[in-house]
């Protein structure tokens, strides 16, 4: 099936598709529930890639967050969307892509009143290339051990995206980050 770029998939409360909307129009003060994803990228040394959202981003500009996020286009497989965004946003290829929090969902409002309202499965992947981020998406990036990330999110949650603050303890609780970290220790 052909995917249509620039559109996001709107869903009902059960996560079933109910339509589409232009991505440029969907994030407002009254954002409809829609499908997205978060991905946490693990480097060869077991550290987790964090990115600081570009200052021009519509939601949470300049905020530190997980490696990257995105929206599958209508008809696009989730894994294909994740690989597409990894290439577009970070210039990277991924290996070992797998779901970690398949049921994750959140709603949050940023300082400007823009709402995120997403069914947002969370994936873990391994980096398989050099990083060449798109500066219109990523202002900065850094690598952190799972424990230092957990400590930072716990100690200064206001410095991170609300979805990262929610995801990190859940990922640690199921061993999603430590398993990779331990495998490379």
XYZ file of C-alpha atoms in Angstrom:
185
model
C 0.000 0.000 0.000
C 1.254 3.457 -0.866
C 1.831 5.814 2.064
C 0.904 9.475 1.876
C 3.598 11.752 3.330
C 2.542 14.769 5.343
C -0.528 13.090 6.812
C -0.940 11.538 10.259
C -3.337 8.761 11.204
C -6.148 9.839 13.548
C -7.345 7.140 15.953
C -10.201 6.420 18.311
C -9.607 5.687 22.001
C -8.939 2.025 21.196
C -6.186 2.989 18.729
C -8.187 2.130 15.625
C -7.649 4.423 12.609
C -10.596 6.761 12.001
C -9.139 9.144 9.427
C -6.177 11.316 8.570
C -5.129 14.931 8.997
C -2.269 17.047 7.649
C 0.688 16.816 10.060
C 1.165 20.596 9.768
C -2.365 21.155 11.133
C -2.687 18.452 13.786
C -0.616 19.866 16.699
C -2.690 22.708 18.164
C -4.233 23.615 21.515
C -6.880 20.944 20.721
C -4.838 18.129 19.139
C -6.863 15.063 18.130
C -5.639 11.622 19.228
C -3.258 10.297 16.575
C -0.649 7.621 15.929
C 3.048 8.291 16.543
C 6.165 6.501 17.788
C 9.208 7.104 19.982
C 12.549 5.403 19.426
C 15.488 5.078 21.800
C 18.761 4.381 20.008
C 21.520 2.476 21.777
C 25.133 2.908 20.683
C 27.750 0.164 20.451
C 28.969 1.039 23.966
C 25.508 0.620 25.512
C 24.826 4.325 25.950
C 21.483 5.875 24.938
C 21.256 8.690 22.373
C 19.475 11.827 23.581
C 18.598 14.713 21.290
C 17.684 18.318 21.944
C 14.778 19.336 19.750
C 15.537 22.137 17.291
C 14.460 25.605 18.407
C 12.136 25.905 15.382
C 10.101 22.795 16.295
C 6.369 23.441 16.798
C 6.157 21.380 20.009
C 8.679 21.398 22.848
C 11.321 23.440 20.987
C 14.799 23.194 22.507
C 13.823 20.418 24.930
C 15.994 17.327 25.497
C 14.222 14.111 24.597
C 14.651 10.540 23.358
C 16.627 9.792 20.191
C 13.786 10.615 17.792
C 10.018 10.526 17.330
C 7.690 10.609 14.376
C 4.391 9.665 12.818
C 3.692 6.773 10.449
C 1.969 7.924 7.266
C -1.380 6.360 6.371
C -0.678 2.853 5.085
C 2.958 2.877 6.236
C 4.168 0.034 8.457
C 5.385 1.274 11.858
C 8.877 -0.223 11.402
C 9.203 1.403 7.965
C 8.192 4.771 9.450
C 10.784 4.438 12.228
C 13.569 3.585 9.771
C 12.476 6.479 7.494
C 12.566 9.005 10.368
C 15.913 7.675 11.661
C 17.390 8.410 8.230
C 15.634 11.786 7.801
C 16.204 13.182 11.289
C 19.544 11.665 12.318
C 21.023 10.332 9.073
C 21.336 6.887 10.660
C 20.585 3.262 9.913
C 19.177 1.051 12.652
C 19.558 -2.614 13.478
C 17.785 -4.725 16.050
C 14.632 -2.552 15.994
C 12.069 -3.910 18.430
C 9.031 -2.763 20.398
C 9.609 -1.988 24.081
C 6.394 -0.253 25.240
C 3.851 -1.161 22.540
C 0.872 0.237 24.487
C 2.410 3.613 25.446
C 0.052 6.592 25.148
C 0.277 10.137 26.493
C -1.205 13.604 26.429
C 0.842 16.678 27.388
C 0.655 20.446 26.945
C 3.786 22.530 26.303
C 4.501 26.040 27.613
C 2.949 27.579 24.495
C -0.297 25.644 24.922
C 0.358 23.166 22.099
C -0.981 19.699 22.918
C 0.567 16.317 22.141
C -2.105 13.601 22.210
C -0.648 10.367 20.899
C -0.883 6.629 20.859
C 2.872 6.295 20.732
C 4.453 2.826 20.813
C 8.042 2.988 22.058
C 10.844 1.141 20.256
C 14.492 0.384 21.020
C 17.066 0.100 18.245
C 20.799 -0.237 17.828
C 22.802 2.339 15.885
C 24.453 0.913 12.776
C 26.075 4.011 11.258
C 27.539 7.436 11.968
C 25.257 10.203 13.172
C 24.549 13.140 10.804
C 21.541 14.939 12.320
C 19.334 17.341 10.369
C 19.787 20.691 12.147
C 16.172 21.665 11.404
C 15.156 18.741 13.647
C 18.013 18.362 16.158
C 19.821 21.228 17.898
C 22.254 19.027 19.848
C 22.771 15.428 20.861
C 24.478 13.552 23.667
C 25.060 9.989 24.820
C 24.184 8.839 28.350
C 24.318 5.574 30.243
C 20.874 4.248 31.132
C 21.578 4.961 34.824
C 22.744 8.553 34.262
C 19.695 9.151 32.055
C 17.411 7.753 34.764
C 19.108 9.929 37.401
C 18.814 13.066 35.240
C 15.149 12.474 34.382
C 14.357 11.722 38.024
C 16.280 14.719 39.361
C 15.325 17.329 36.739
C 12.165 16.195 34.922
C 11.453 19.787 33.832
C 14.539 19.677 31.578
C 13.128 16.850 29.424
C 10.129 16.136 27.228
C 7.155 14.820 29.218
C 7.093 11.608 27.161
C 10.765 10.892 27.949
C 10.097 11.485 31.657
C 7.292 8.896 31.502
C 9.106 6.408 29.251
C 12.483 6.108 31.031
C 11.209 4.539 34.297
C 8.937 2.202 32.307
C 11.837 1.133 30.057
C 14.090 0.564 33.074
C 11.358 -1.415 34.872
C 11.179 -3.931 32.008
C 14.948 -4.021 31.518
C 14.742 -2.594 27.985
C 17.739 -0.290 28.365
C 19.850 -2.320 30.795
C 19.624 -5.474 28.697
C 21.477 -3.725 25.893
C 23.801 -1.975 28.330
C 24.644 -5.238 30.076
C 25.226 -7.089 26.809
C 28.032 -4.666 25.982
C 29.558 -4.246 29.432
